[in-house]
Amino acid sequence: NKSYNKSLAFQNSIALDADIYLLMLGTNDAKFWAQHSPKFATDMEWIIQQVTRTIVNPATRIILAIPPWVKVDYGAIKNDILVNNVQPAIREFASAQQLQLVDMYAV
C-alpha cells in the first residue's frame, strides 16, 4: 500500500479549489490497525490541514466519510476492525474538528 499523500494525484486534488472536499479514510488503515491507530487522528489532521491551507473560498466544505463495509474475507481488511475501531476514530475526529460526517457504511 503506497501512501497517496506524496502522490501527484493528491497534490492535484488539493489544488483544485473545490467547493466540497469529501475525504474517505481508514479502509486500508484497518489492515494494520494495531500499527496505524496511534497516528490515525494525526494523519487525518495533517490531510485536513493540507486541504484547508489551499482553500480560497470560505464557503468550501470539508466532509469526512465513514468507509463502506468490506467483505469479511477481503484480504487483510477486516470489517470488525473497521466497525469497532476505525469508525469510532473517524466519528470522534469529525466531532472534535466540527466536520460534517457522511456514513458510507450505512448506505
Short mmCIF file of C-alpha atoms in Angstrom, two decimals:
data_model
loop_
_atom_site.label_atom_id
_atom_site.label_comp_id
_atom_site.label_asym_id
_atom_site.label_seq_id
_atom_site.Cartn_x
_atom_site.Cartn_y
_atom_site.Cartn_z
CA ASN A 1 0.00 0.00 0.00
CA LYS A 2 1.51 3.25 -1.15
CA SER A 3 0.77 6.38 0.79
CA TYR A 4 -1.03 8.76 -1.53
CA ASN A 5 -0.09 11.95 0.32
CA LYS A 6 3.13 12.25 -1.70
CA SER A 7 1.49 11.43 -5.00
CA LEU A 8 0.85 13.86 -7.80
CA ALA A 9 -2.85 12.91 -7.66
CA PHE A 10 -3.05 14.09 -4.02
CA GLN A 11 -1.25 17.34 -4.80
CA ASN A 12 -3.55 17.97 -7.76
CA SER A 13 -6.68 17.19 -5.75
CA ILE A 14 -5.91 19.69 -3.01
CA ALA A 15 -5.02 22.34 -5.60
CA LEU A 16 -8.47 22.16 -7.24
CA ASP A 17 -10.06 24.89 -5.14
CA ALA A 18 -13.14 22.71 -4.95
CA ASP A 19 -16.42 23.68 -3.31
CA ILE A 20 -16.54 20.38 -1.40
CA TYR A 21 -13.77 18.03 -0.35
CA LEU A 22 -15.05 14.56 0.58
CA LEU A 23 -12.38 12.60 2.42
CA MET A 24 -12.89 8.90 2.99
CA LEU A 25 -10.03 7.48 5.01
CA GLY A 26 -9.50 4.37 7.06
CA THR A 27 -10.19 1.32 4.92
CA ASN A 28 -6.54 0.49 4.31
CA ASP A 29 -5.67 1.52 7.86
CA ALA A 30 -7.91 -1.32 9.04
CA LYS A 31 -5.37 -3.77 7.61
CA PHE A 32 -2.72 -2.68 10.07
CA TRP A 33 -4.82 -1.04 12.76
CA ALA A 34 -2.52 -2.09 15.61
CA GLN A 35 0.34 -0.17 13.98
CA HIS A 36 -1.68 2.70 12.44
CA SER A 37 -4.12 3.54 15.22
CA PRO A 38 -1.72 5.67 17.30
CA LYS A 39 -1.18 8.07 14.40
CA PHE A 40 -4.54 7.80 12.62
CA ALA A 41 -6.01 11.03 14.05
CA THR A 42 -2.73 12.87 13.48
CA ASP A 43 -2.64 11.69 9.87
CA MET A 44 -6.26 12.79 9.33
CA GLU A 45 -5.46 16.16 10.86
CA TRP A 46 -2.45 16.57 8.54
CA ILE A 47 -4.60 15.84 5.49
CA ILE A 48 -7.26 18.31 6.66
CA GLN A 49 -4.54 20.94 7.15
CA GLN A 50 -3.22 20.36 3.63
CA VAL A 51 -6.70 20.84 2.19
CA THR A 52 -7.51 23.81 4.44
CA ARG A 53 -4.38 25.76 3.55
CA THR A 54 -5.34 25.68 -0.15
CA ILE A 55 -8.94 26.83 0.34
CA VAL A 56 -9.71 30.23 -1.14
CA ASN A 57 -13.50 30.27 -0.82
CA PRO A 58 -14.62 30.48 2.83
CA ALA A 59 -17.80 28.57 1.91
CA THR A 60 -15.77 25.48 0.91
CA ARG A 61 -16.82 22.42 2.89
CA ILE A 62 -14.71 19.53 4.10
CA ILE A 63 -16.70 16.37 4.74
CA LEU A 64 -15.35 13.18 6.29
CA ALA A 65 -16.83 9.86 5.24
CA ILE A 66 -17.13 6.63 7.16
CA PRO A 67 -15.84 3.96 4.73
CA PRO A 68 -18.28 1.37 3.38
CA TRP A 69 -18.35 -2.20 4.65
CA VAL A 70 -15.82 -4.70 3.43
CA LYS A 71 -16.33 -8.37 2.83
CA VAL A 72 -15.12 -10.32 5.84
CA ASP A 73 -12.91 -12.39 3.58
CA TYR A 74 -11.32 -9.46 1.72
CA GLY A 75 -7.60 -9.87 2.29
CA ALA A 76 -6.25 -8.33 5.45
CA ILE A 77 -9.05 -5.75 5.76
CA LYS A 78 -11.40 -6.96 8.46
CA ASN A 79 -14.88 -5.49 8.70
CA ASP A 80 -14.95 -5.85 12.50
CA ILE A 81 -11.81 -3.66 12.80
CA LEU A 82 -13.46 -1.12 10.52
CA VAL A 83 -16.64 -1.09 12.63
CA ASN A 84 -15.13 -1.32 16.12
CA ASN A 85 -12.00 0.80 15.68
CA VAL A 86 -11.85 2.87 12.50
CA GLN A 87 -15.43 4.15 12.53
CA PRO A 88 -15.29 5.39 16.15
CA ALA A 89 -11.93 7.10 15.48
CA ILE A 90 -13.37 8.92 12.47
CA ARG A 91 -16.55 9.88 14.34
CA GLU A 92 -14.54 11.22 17.28
CA PHE A 93 -12.21 13.16 14.99
CA ALA A 94 -15.07 14.67 12.98
CA SER A 95 -16.82 15.73 16.16
CA ALA A 96 -13.68 17.25 17.68
CA GLN A 97 -12.90 19.13 14.45
CA GLN A 98 -16.55 20.08 13.89
CA LEU A 99 -16.54 18.49 10.44
CA GLN A 100 -19.59 17.19 8.65
CA LEU A 101 -19.72 13.40 8.52
CA VAL A 102 -21.36 11.12 5.98
CA ASP A 103 -21.76 7.43 6.74
CA MET A 104 -20.99 5.38 3.63
CA TYR A 105 -21.13 2.21 5.71
CA ALA A 106 -24.86 2.67 6.23
CA VAL A 107 -25.57 3.13 2.52
#
